[in-house]
PDB file of C-alpha atoms in Angstrom:
ATOM      1  CA  UNK U 638     -32.242   9.207  40.700  1.00  0.00           C
ATOM      2  CA  UNK U 639     -34.644   7.565  38.278  1.00  0.00           C
ATOM      3  CA  UNK U 640     -33.176   5.637  35.350  1.00  0.00           C
ATOM      4  CA  UNK U 641     -34.813   4.621  32.095  1.00  0.00           C
ATOM      5  CA  UNK U 642     -33.089   2.646  29.348  1.00  0.00           C
ATOM      6  CA  UNK U 643     -34.345   1.636  25.894  1.00  0.00           C
ATOM      7  CA  UNK U 644     -32.983   0.638  22.478  1.00  0.00           C
ATOM      8  CA  UNK U 645     -31.858   3.455  20.205  1.00  0.00           C
ATOM      9  CA  UNK U 646     -33.283   2.822  16.721  1.00  0.00           C
ATOM     10  CA  UNK U 647     -31.189   5.577  15.093  1.00  0.00           C
ATOM     11  CA  UNK U 648     -27.921   3.801  15.947  1.00  0.00           C
ATOM     12  CA  UNK U 649     -26.781   0.315  14.901  1.00  0.00           C
ATOM     13  CA  UNK U 650     -28.393  -2.721  16.463  1.00  0.00           C
ATOM     14  CA  UNK U 651     -27.508  -3.286  20.118  1.00  0.00           C
ATOM     15  CA  UNK U 652     -27.063   0.395  21.091  1.00  0.00           C
ATOM     16  CA  UNK U 653     -29.126   1.637  24.042  1.00  0.00           C
ATOM     17  CA  UNK U 654     -29.942   5.068  25.434  1.00  0.00           C
ATOM     18  CA  UNK U 655     -30.322   5.764  29.153  1.00  0.00           C
ATOM     19  CA  UNK U 656     -32.004   8.788  30.735  1.00  0.00           C
ATOM     20  CA  UNK U 657     -31.207   9.549  34.389  1.00  0.00           C
ATOM     21  CA  UNK U 658     -33.537  12.031  36.141  1.00  0.00           C
ATOM     22  CA  UNK U 659     -32.226  13.862  39.184  1.00  0.00           C
ATOM     23  CA  UNK U 660     -34.619  13.995  42.174  1.00  0.00           C
ATOM     24  CA  UNK U 661     -32.690  16.121  44.642  1.00  0.00           C
ATOM     25  CA  UNK U 662     -30.448  19.162  44.755  1.00  0.00           C
ATOM     26  CA  UNK U 663     -30.544  22.361  42.752  1.00  0.00           C
ATOM     27  CA  UNK U 664     -30.783  20.396  39.513  1.00  0.00           C
ATOM     28  CA  UNK U 665     -33.779  18.348  40.592  1.00  0.00           C
ATOM     29  CA  UNK U 666     -36.022  17.464  37.681  1.00  0.00           C
ATOM     30  CA  UNK U 667     -33.256  17.697  35.095  1.00  0.00           C
ATOM     31  CA  UNK U 668     -32.052  14.616  33.281  1.00  0.00           C
ATOM     32  CA  UNK U 669     -28.776  13.335  31.864  1.00  0.00           C
ATOM     33  CA  UNK U 670     -28.538  11.166  28.761  1.00  0.00           C
ATOM     34  CA  UNK U 671     -26.000   8.370  28.276  1.00  0.00           C
ATOM     35  CA  UNK U 672     -25.441   5.853  25.501  1.00  0.00           C
ATOM     36  CA  UNK U 673     -24.271   2.253  25.815  1.00  0.00           C
ATOM     37  CA  UNK U 674     -22.634   0.255  23.025  1.00  0.00           C
ATOM     38  CA  UNK U 675     -23.446  -3.440  22.443  1.00  0.00           C
ATOM     39  CA  UNK U 676     -20.350  -4.261  24.497  1.00  0.00           C
ATOM     40  CA  UNK U 677     -21.468  -2.086  27.441  1.00  0.00           C
ATOM     41  CA  UNK U 678     -19.184   0.911  26.842  1.00  0.00           C
ATOM     42  CA  UNK U 679     -20.681   4.159  28.192  1.00  0.00           C
ATOM     43  CA  UNK U 680     -20.694   7.493  26.313  1.00  0.00           C
ATOM     44  CA  UNK U 681     -21.534  10.811  27.936  1.00  0.00           C
ATOM     45  CA  UNK U 682     -21.410  13.197  24.951  1.00  0.00           C
ATOM     46  CA  UNK U 683     -21.982  13.345  21.205  1.00  0.00           C
ATOM     47  CA  UNK U 684     -18.280  13.965  20.366  1.00  0.00           C
ATOM     48  CA  UNK U 685     -17.316  10.792  22.245  1.00  0.00           C
ATOM     49  CA  UNK U 686     -19.970   8.865  20.329  1.00  0.00           C
ATOM     50  CA  UNK U 687     -18.827  10.282  16.987  1.00  0.00           C
ATOM     51  CA  UNK U 688     -15.183   9.436  17.662  1.00  0.00           C
ATOM     52  CA  UNK U 689     -16.095   5.870  18.594  1.00  0.00           C
ATOM     53  CA  UNK U 690     -18.314   5.223  15.547  1.00  0.00           C
ATOM     54  CA  UNK U 691     -15.897   6.931  13.174  1.00  0.00           C
ATOM     55  CA  UNK U 692     -16.946   6.397   9.547  1.00  0.00           C
ATOM     56  CA  UNK U 693     -19.684   3.881  10.375  1.00  0.00           C
ATOM     57  CA  UNK U 694     -22.403   6.538  10.215  1.00  0.00           C
ATOM     58  CA  UNK U 695     -22.896  10.293   9.929  1.00  0.00           C
ATOM     59  CA  UNK U 696     -24.017  11.877  13.238  1.00  0.00           C
ATOM     60  CA  UNK U 697     -24.258  15.453  11.969  1.00  0.00           C
ATOM     61  CA  UNK U 698     -28.093  15.248  12.059  1.00  0.00           C
ATOM     62  CA  UNK U 699     -28.269  13.109  15.218  1.00  0.00           C
ATOM     63  CA  UNK U 700     -29.950  14.605  18.305  1.00  0.00           C
ATOM     64  CA  UNK U 701     -28.046  13.356  21.348  1.00  0.00           C
ATOM     65  CA  UNK U 702     -30.841  14.303  23.767  1.00  0.00           C
ATOM     66  CA  UNK U 703     -33.662  12.365  22.052  1.00  0.00           C
ATOM     67  CA  UNK U 704     -31.629   9.709  20.227  1.00  0.00           C
ATOM     68  CA  UNK U 705     -33.293  10.470  16.881  1.00  0.00           C
ATOM     69  CA  UNK U 706     -32.244  11.805  13.505  1.00  0.00           C
ATOM     70  CA  UNK U 707     -33.579  15.304  12.792  1.00  0.00           C
ATOM     71  CA  UNK U 708     -35.018  15.051   9.284  1.00  0.00           C
ATOM     72  CA  UNK U 709     -35.011  18.815   8.699  1.00  0.00           C
ATOM     73  CA  UNK U 710     -31.326  19.037   9.516  1.00  0.00           C
ATOM     74  CA  UNK U 711     -30.598  15.898   7.496  1.00  0.00           C
ATOM     75  CA  UNK U 712     -32.277  17.369   4.395  1.00  0.00           C
ATOM     76  CA  UNK U 713     -30.313  20.601   4.780  1.00  0.00           C
ATOM     77  CA  UNK U 714     -27.038  18.676   4.972  1.00  0.00           C
ATOM     78  CA  UNK U 715     -27.934  16.703   1.847  1.00  0.00           C
ATOM     79  CA  UNK U 716     -28.830  19.853  -0.084  1.00  0.00           C
ATOM     80  CA  UNK U 717     -25.605  21.565   0.999  1.00  0.00           C
ATOM     81  CA  UNK U 718     -23.528  18.508   0.056  1.00  0.00           C
ATOM     82  CA  UNK U 719     -25.219  18.319  -3.358  1.00  0.00           C
ATOM     83  CA  UNK U 720     -24.662  22.055  -3.895  1.00  0.00           C
ATOM     84  CA  UNK U 721     -20.971  21.804  -2.946  1.00  0.00           C
ATOM     85  CA  UNK U 722     -20.426  18.842  -5.263  1.00  0.00           C
ATOM     86  CA  UNK U 723     -22.092  20.606  -8.196  1.00  0.00           C
ATOM     87  CA  UNK U 724     -20.099  23.781  -7.674  1.00  0.00           C
ATOM     88  CA  UNK U 725     -16.870  21.858  -7.314  1.00  0.00           C
ATOM     89  CA  UNK U 726     -17.547  19.969 -10.548  1.00  0.00           C
ATOM     90  CA  UNK U 727     -18.482  23.087 -12.467  1.00  0.00           C
ATOM     91  CA  UNK U 728     -15.776  25.310 -11.048  1.00  0.00           C
ATOM     92  CA  UNK U 729     -12.811  22.957 -11.321  1.00  0.00           C
ATOM     93  CA  UNK U 730     -13.152  20.507 -14.220  1.00  0.00           C
ATOM     94  CA  UNK U 731     -10.722  17.612 -14.197  1.00  0.00           C
ATOM     95  CA  UNK U 732      -8.624  18.064 -17.326  1.00  0.00           C
ATOM     96  CA  UNK U 733      -5.975  15.552 -16.379  1.00  0.00           C
ATOM     97  CA  UNK U 734      -5.907  12.750 -18.971  1.00  0.00           C
ATOM     98  CA  UNK U 735      -2.754  11.028 -17.752  1.00  0.00           C
ATOM     99  CA  UNK U 736      -3.026   7.406 -16.707  1.00  0.00           C
ATOM    100  CA  UNK U 737      -2.849   6.590 -12.999  1.00  0.00           C
ATOM    101  CA  UNK U 738       0.341   5.062 -11.628  1.00  0.00           C
ATOM    102  CA  UNK U 739       0.334   1.345 -10.864  1.00  0.00           C
ATOM    103  CA  UNK U 740       0.520   0.752  -7.089  1.00  0.00           C
ATOM    104  CA  UNK U 741       3.090  -2.039  -6.975  1.00  0.00           C
ATOM    105  CA  UNK U 742       6.210  -2.780  -4.965  1.00  0.00           C
ATOM    106  CA  UNK U 743       8.413  -1.882  -7.939  1.00  0.00           C
ATOM    107  CA  UNK U 744      10.967   0.839  -7.348  1.00  0.00           C
ATOM    108  CA  UNK U 745      10.020   2.373 -10.708  1.00  0.00           C
ATOM    109  CA  UNK U 746       6.623   3.932 -11.354  1.00  0.00           C
ATOM    110  CA  UNK U 747       4.679   2.130 -14.075  1.00  0.00           C
ATOM    111  CA  UNK U 748       1.404   3.446 -15.572  1.00  0.00           C
ATOM    112  CA  UNK U 749      -1.571   1.140 -15.871  1.00  0.00           C
ATOM    113  CA  UNK U 750      -2.546  -0.284 -19.269  1.00  0.00           C
ATOM    114  CA  UNK U 751      -5.408   1.519 -20.995  1.00  0.00           C
ATOM    115  CA  UNK U 752      -7.561  -0.839 -23.080  1.00  0.00           C
ATOM    116  CA  UNK U 753      -9.083   0.855 -26.164  1.00  0.00           C
ATOM    117  CA  UNK U 754      -9.992  -2.083 -28.381  1.00  0.00           C
ATOM    118  CA  UNK U 755     -13.713  -1.279 -28.521  1.00  0.00           C
ATOM    119  CA  UNK U 756     -14.836  -0.566 -32.131  1.00  0.00           C
ATOM    120  CA  UNK U 757     -16.561   2.704 -31.188  1.00  0.00           C
ATOM    121  CA  UNK U 758     -13.549   4.102 -29.346  1.00  0.00           C
ATOM    122  CA  UNK U 759     -11.545   6.841 -31.014  1.00  0.00           C
ATOM    123  CA  UNK U 760      -8.217   7.583 -29.394  1.00  0.00           C
ATOM    124  CA  UNK U 761      -6.774  11.053 -29.931  1.00  0.00           C
ATOM    125  CA  UNK U 762      -3.060  11.527 -29.422  1.00  0.00           C
ATOM    126  CA  UNK U 763      -1.273  14.705 -28.519  1.00  0.00           C
ATOM    127  CA  UNK U 764       1.616  15.259 -30.961  1.00  0.00           C
ATOM    128  CA  UNK U 765       3.577  17.166 -28.313  1.00  0.00           C
ATOM    129  CA  UNK U 766       3.317  14.298 -25.846  1.00  0.00           C
ATOM    130  CA  UNK U 767       4.252  11.779 -28.537  1.00  0.00           C
ATOM    131  CA  UNK U 768       7.713  13.314 -28.839  1.00  0.00           C
ATOM    132  CA  UNK U 769      10.274  11.596 -26.634  1.00  0.00           C
ATOM    133  CA  UNK U 770      11.147  13.645 -23.611  1.00  0.00           C
ATOM    134  CA  UNK U 771      14.817  14.639 -23.263  1.00  0.00           C
ATOM    135  CA  UNK U 772      16.862  12.321 -21.081  1.00  0.00           C
ATOM    136  CA  UNK U 773      20.125  13.042 -19.334  1.00  0.00           C
ATOM    137  CA  UNK U 774      23.041  10.999 -20.632  1.00  0.00           C
ATOM    138  CA  UNK U 775      24.884   8.705 -18.235  1.00  0.00           C
ATOM    139  CA  UNK U 776      22.447   9.411 -15.395  1.00  0.00           C
ATOM    140  CA  UNK U 777      23.415   6.046 -13.941  1.00  0.00           C
ATOM    141  CA  UNK U 778      26.700   7.562 -12.743  1.00  0.00           C
ATOM    142  CA  UNK U 779      24.719   9.383 -10.041  1.00  0.00           C
ATOM    143  CA  UNK U 780      24.352   6.051  -8.267  1.00  0.00           C
ATOM    144  CA  UNK U 781      28.104   5.578  -8.046  1.00  0.00           C
ATOM    145  CA  UNK U 782      29.485   5.121  -4.561  1.00  0.00           C
ATOM    146  CA  UNK U 783      26.148   3.991  -3.105  1.00  0.00           C
ATOM    147  CA  UNK U 784      26.062   0.599  -1.404  1.00  0.00           C
ATOM    148  CA  UNK U 785      23.346  -1.597   0.074  1.00  0.00           C
ATOM    149  CA  UNK U 786      23.550  -2.903   3.666  1.00  0.00           C
ATOM    150  CA  UNK U 787      21.493  -5.598   5.358  1.00  0.00           C
ATOM    151  CA  UNK U 788      19.807  -5.409   8.765  1.00  0.00           C
ATOM    152  CA  UNK U 789      23.099  -6.322  10.463  1.00  0.00           C
ATOM    153  CA  UNK U 790      24.757  -3.323   8.735  1.00  0.00           C
ATOM    154  CA  UNK U 791      26.894  -5.624   6.631  1.00  0.00           C
ATOM    155  CA  UNK U 792      27.630  -4.793   3.008  1.00  0.00           C
ATOM    156  CA  UNK U 793      25.465  -6.708   0.556  1.00  0.00           C
ATOM    157  CA  UNK U 794      27.491  -8.313  -2.201  1.00  0.00           C
ATOM    158  CA  UNK U 795      26.847  -6.900  -5.659  1.00  0.00           C
ATOM    159  CA  UNK U 796      25.317  -9.207  -8.237  1.00  0.00           C
ATOM    160  CA  UNK U 797      27.845 -10.811 -10.595  1.00  0.00           C
ATOM    161  CA  UNK U 798      26.959 -10.066 -14.204  1.00  0.00           C
ATOM    162  CA  UNK U 799      27.732 -12.482 -17.079  1.00  0.00           C
ATOM    163  CA  UNK U 800      30.953 -11.948 -18.968  1.00  0.00           C
ATOM    164  CA  UNK U 801      29.039 -11.152 -22.118  1.00  0.00           C
ATOM    165  CA  UNK U 802      27.729  -7.916 -20.613  1.00  0.00           C
ATOM    166  CA  UNK U 803      30.292  -5.145 -21.042  1.00  0.00           C
ATOM    167  CA  UNK U 804      29.709  -1.515 -20.162  1.00  0.00           C
ATOM    168  CA  UNK U 805      29.848   1.459 -22.512  1.00  0.00           C
ATOM    169  CA  UNK U 806      30.618   5.056 -21.635  1.00  0.00           C
ATOM    170  CA  UNK U 807      33.098   7.062 -19.567  1.00  0.00           C
ATOM    171  CA  UNK U 808      33.913   5.479 -16.223  1.00  0.00           C
ATOM    172  CA  UNK U 809      31.345   2.707 -16.617  1.00  0.00           C
ATOM    173  CA  UNK U 810      31.669   0.119 -13.832  1.00  0.00           C
ATOM    174  CA  UNK U 811      29.826  -3.101 -13.047  1.00  0.00           C
ATOM    175  CA  UNK U 812      27.585  -1.238 -10.565  1.00  0.00           C
ATOM    176  CA  UNK U 813      26.726   1.384 -13.193  1.00  0.00           C
ATOM    177  CA  UNK U 814      25.981  -1.332 -15.729  1.00  0.00           C
ATOM    178  CA  UNK U 815      23.760  -3.183 -13.251  1.00  0.00           C
ATOM    179  CA  UNK U 816      21.775   0.000 -12.518  1.00  0.00           C
ATOM    180  CA  UNK U 817      21.332   0.680 -16.227  1.00  0.00           C
ATOM    181  CA  UNK U 818      20.071  -2.830 -16.985  1.00  0.00           C
ATOM    182  CA  UNK U 819      17.698  -2.859 -13.999  1.00  0.00           C
ATOM    183  CA  UNK U 820      16.258   0.508 -15.057  1.00  0.00           C
ATOM    184  CA  UNK U 821      15.752  -0.656 -18.640  1.00  0.00           C
ATOM    185  CA  UNK U 822      13.961  -3.821 -17.532  1.00  0.00           C
ATOM    186  CA  UNK U 823      11.517  -1.826 -15.377  1.00  0.00           C
ATOM    187  CA  UNK U 824      10.837   1.200 -17.595  1.00  0.00           C
ATOM    188  CA  UNK U 825      11.067  -0.079 -21.162  1.00  0.00           C
ATOM    189  CA  UNK U 826       8.693  -2.439 -22.934  1.00  0.00           C
ATOM    190  CA  UNK U 827      11.113  -2.912 -25.854  1.00  0.00           C
ATOM    191  CA  UNK U 828      13.608  -5.802 -25.979  1.00  0.00           C
ATOM    192  CA  UNK U 829      16.914  -5.166 -24.207  1.00  0.00           C
ATOM    193  CA  UNK U 830      19.631  -5.586 -26.844  1.00  0.00           C
ATOM    194  CA  UNK U 831      22.304  -3.122 -25.719  1.00  0.00           C
ATOM    195  CA  UNK U 832      24.027  -0.543 -27.935  1.00  0.00           C
ATOM    196  CA  UNK U 833      23.914  -1.990 -31.462  1.00  0.00           C
ATOM    197  CA  UNK U 834      25.960   0.767 -33.084  1.00  0.00           C
ATOM    198  CA  UNK U 835      29.725   0.225 -33.095  1.00  0.00           C
ATOM    199  CA  UNK U 836      30.299   4.007 -33.249  1.00  0.00           C
ATOM    200  CA  UNK U 837      29.061   4.374 -29.668  1.00  0.00           C
ATOM    201  CA  UNK U 838      32.438   3.181 -28.384  1.00  0.00           C
ATOM    202  CA  UNK U 839      34.215   6.031 -30.195  1.00  0.00           C
ATOM    203  CA  UNK U 840      31.828   8.826 -29.201  1.00  0.00           C
ATOM    204  CA  UNK U 841      29.117   7.674 -26.775  1.00  0.00           C
ATOM    205  CA  UNK U 842      27.895  11.221 -26.196  1.00  0.00           C
ATOM    206  CA  UNK U 843      26.717  11.391 -29.826  1.00  0.00           C
ATOM    207  CA  UNK U 844      25.831   7.835 -30.847  1.00  0.00           C
ATOM    208  CA  UNK U 845      24.397   6.530 -27.571  1.00  0.00           C
ATOM    209  CA  UNK U 846      20.905   5.035 -27.844  1.00  0.00           C
ATOM    210  CA  UNK U 847      19.150   6.320 -24.696  1.00  0.00           C
ATOM    211  CA  UNK U 848      16.428   3.644 -24.901  1.00  0.00           C
ATOM    212  CA  UNK U 849      19.039   0.921 -24.291  1.00  0.00           C
ATOM    213  CA  UNK U 850      21.251   0.389 -21.222  1.00  0.00           C
ATOM    214  CA  UNK U 851      24.939   1.337 -21.130  1.00  0.00           C
ATOM    215  CA  UNK U 852      26.258  -1.960 -22.422  1.00  0.00           C
ATOM    216  CA  UNK U 853      27.542  -3.389 -25.669  1.00  0.00           C
ATOM    217  CA  UNK U 854      25.324  -5.529 -27.842  1.00  0.00           C
ATOM    218  CA  UNK U 855      24.945  -9.030 -26.428  1.00  0.00           C
ATOM    219  CA  UNK U 856      23.200 -12.302 -27.233  1.00  0.00           C
ATOM    220  CA  UNK U 857      21.580 -14.594 -24.663  1.00  0.00           C
ATOM    221  CA  UNK U 858      22.641 -18.157 -25.480  1.00  0.00           C
ATOM    222  CA  UNK U 859      21.112 -21.467 -24.467  1.00  0.00           C
ATOM    223  CA  UNK U 860      24.053 -21.976 -22.130  1.00  0.00           C
ATOM    224  CA  UNK U 861      23.225 -18.743 -20.301  1.00  0.00           C
ATOM    225  CA  UNK U 862      19.611 -19.856 -19.885  1.00  0.00           C
ATOM    226  CA  UNK U 863      20.704 -23.277 -18.596  1.00  0.00           C
ATOM    227  CA  UNK U 864      23.054 -21.722 -16.017  1.00  0.00           C
ATOM    228  CA  UNK U 865      20.312 -19.389 -14.845  1.00  0.00           C
ATOM    229  CA  UNK U 866      17.905 -22.301 -14.448  1.00  0.00           C
ATOM    230  CA  UNK U 867      20.479 -24.180 -12.373  1.00  0.00           C
ATOM    231  CA  UNK U 868      21.016 -21.117 -10.199  1.00  0.00           C
ATOM    232  CA  UNK U 869      17.282 -20.709  -9.606  1.00  0.00           C
ATOM    233  CA  UNK U 870      16.957 -24.406  -8.753  1.00  0.00           C
ATOM    234  CA  UNK U 871      19.863 -24.170  -6.296  1.00  0.00           C
ATOM    235  CA  UNK U 872      18.380 -21.132  -4.534  1.00  0.00           C
ATOM    236  CA  UNK U 873      14.974 -22.796  -4.296  1.00  0.00           C
ATOM    237  CA  UNK U 874      16.592 -25.922  -2.847  1.00  0.00           C
ATOM    238  CA  UNK U 875      18.352 -23.876  -0.158  1.00  0.00           C
ATOM    239  CA  UNK U 876      15.103 -22.095   0.654  1.00  0.00           C
ATOM    240  CA  UNK U 877      13.275 -25.416   0.963  1.00  0.00           C
ATOM    241  CA  UNK U 878      15.944 -26.765   3.322  1.00  0.00           C
ATOM    242  CA  UNK U 879      15.828 -23.612   5.439  1.00  0.00           C
ATOM    243  CA  UNK U 880      12.026 -23.752   5.715  1.00  0.00           C
ATOM    244  CA  UNK U 881      12.125 -27.443   6.600  1.00  0.00           C
ATOM    245  CA  UNK U 882      14.754 -26.849   9.308  1.00  0.00           C
ATOM    246  CA  UNK U 883      12.703 -23.995  10.737  1.00  0.00           C
ATOM    247  CA  UNK U 884       9.557 -26.150  10.809  1.00  0.00           C
ATOM    248  CA  UNK U 885      11.388 -29.016  12.559  1.00  0.00           C
ATOM    249  CA  UNK U 886      12.814 -26.583  15.101  1.00  0.00           C
ATOM    250  CA  UNK U 887       9.309 -25.300  15.904  1.00  0.00           C
ATOM    251  CA  UNK U 888       8.002 -28.865  16.265  1.00  0.00           C
ATOM    252  CA  UNK U 889      10.868 -29.789  18.574  1.00  0.00           C
ATOM    253  CA  UNK U 890      10.360 -26.648  20.637  1.00  0.00           C
ATOM    254  CA  UNK U 891       6.639 -27.364  20.997  1.00  0.00           C
ATOM    255  CA  UNK U 892       7.386 -30.950  22.014  1.00  0.00           C
ATOM    256  CA  UNK U 893       9.904 -29.834  24.660  1.00  0.00           C
ATOM    257  CA  UNK U 894       7.420 -27.342  26.080  1.00  0.00           C
ATOM    258  CA  UNK U 895       4.800 -30.111  26.261  1.00  0.00           C
ATOM    259  CA  UNK U 896       7.217 -32.408  28.129  1.00  0.00           C
ATOM    260  CA  UNK U 897       8.136 -29.708  30.629  1.00  0.00           C
ATOM    261  CA  UNK U 898       4.444 -28.992  31.211  1.00  0.00           C
ATOM    262  CA  UNK U 899       3.746 -32.686  31.892  1.00  0.00           C
ATOM    263  CA  UNK U 900       6.656 -32.826  34.343  1.00  0.00           C
ATOM    264  CA  UNK U 901       5.289 -29.812  36.209  1.00  0.00           C
ATOM    265  CA  UNK U 902       1.855 -31.454  36.423  1.00  0.00           C
ATOM    266  CA  UNK U 903       3.402 -34.667  37.748  1.00  0.00           C
ATOM    267  CA  UNK U 904       5.322 -32.736  40.405  1.00  0.00           C
ATOM    268  CA  UNK U 905       2.146 -30.947  41.494  1.00  0.00           C
ATOM    269  CA  UNK U 906       0.261 -34.263  41.769  1.00  0.00           C
ATOM    270  CA  UNK U 907       3.108 -35.736  43.850  1.00  0.00           C
ATOM    271  CA  UNK U 908       3.034 -32.813  46.247  1.00  0.00           C
TER     272      UNK U 908
END
C-alpha cells in the first residue's frame, strides 16, 4: 500500500488527510481516505468527523474524498438557509410583547426590567393587561402539611417569626403566614405592610387585600432591626469558625500525608 499525507486546509489548523492506495487484490488501484486530528485521532468517515467537530464548523459542503469545500454546494446551502429564514419571518411574525423571565435561582419567576427613559420612546399600554388578574384567596393554605427535609432525611425546623407578625384568615398557621410573606417579598415591588383594614378580621373573604400577605398590620422597630443584625453576625461568626476548622483539618491532613511519605522513603533507603 502507498500512503500520502498532507495538511487539510479546509479543516482547522493541525488536521491532516491521508490517502492509502491499494496495490494488490481485487481492489488494486483504489484508495481509502483517512483524517487525523491534531492529537493523532483517526477518522474513517464523514459522519465520524462531523460528530467529533460538533458545532465547530459546518461540514454539509465538505467533500470527504478531496478534503475541500464544494463552493457550488456551499452557495446552494446559503441560498436555502436565507430562503427558509425569510419565509419563517414572513409566515410567522413574532407578536409576543411580553418581557422575558429573569433566569435566577429564585423560586418565583420575575420579569426583567424594561428601560424606556429615552425621549423618543412612546410606550403603549394595553388596558386589558393593565387590569389586575384575579387571584385565588387563601392560596397559601395549599402548602399546608408540606415539610422540608435535609439530605439526612431529617425535618428542617421552621423559621421562627417575630411576635409582631400575626396571621389573618381561616385556619392561618405560622407556616401559612411564612409562605404568604415569602411570596409577597418575591412577587411584589410594593412595601409589605400587612392588612391595614381592621374589617378584614371580621370578614376576610370580603375585605382582604390580595396584594398584601395574610398578616395583620405591623411595624418594624429599631429593636427588631438590632436583633436581626445580631442574628446575622452570629451566623456569620459560626460560618467563619466552621471554615477555619475545615481549613486547619485540611492542613493537618496534608501534613500527616507528607510525614507518612517521608517515612516510606526512609524505609526504602534503609532497605
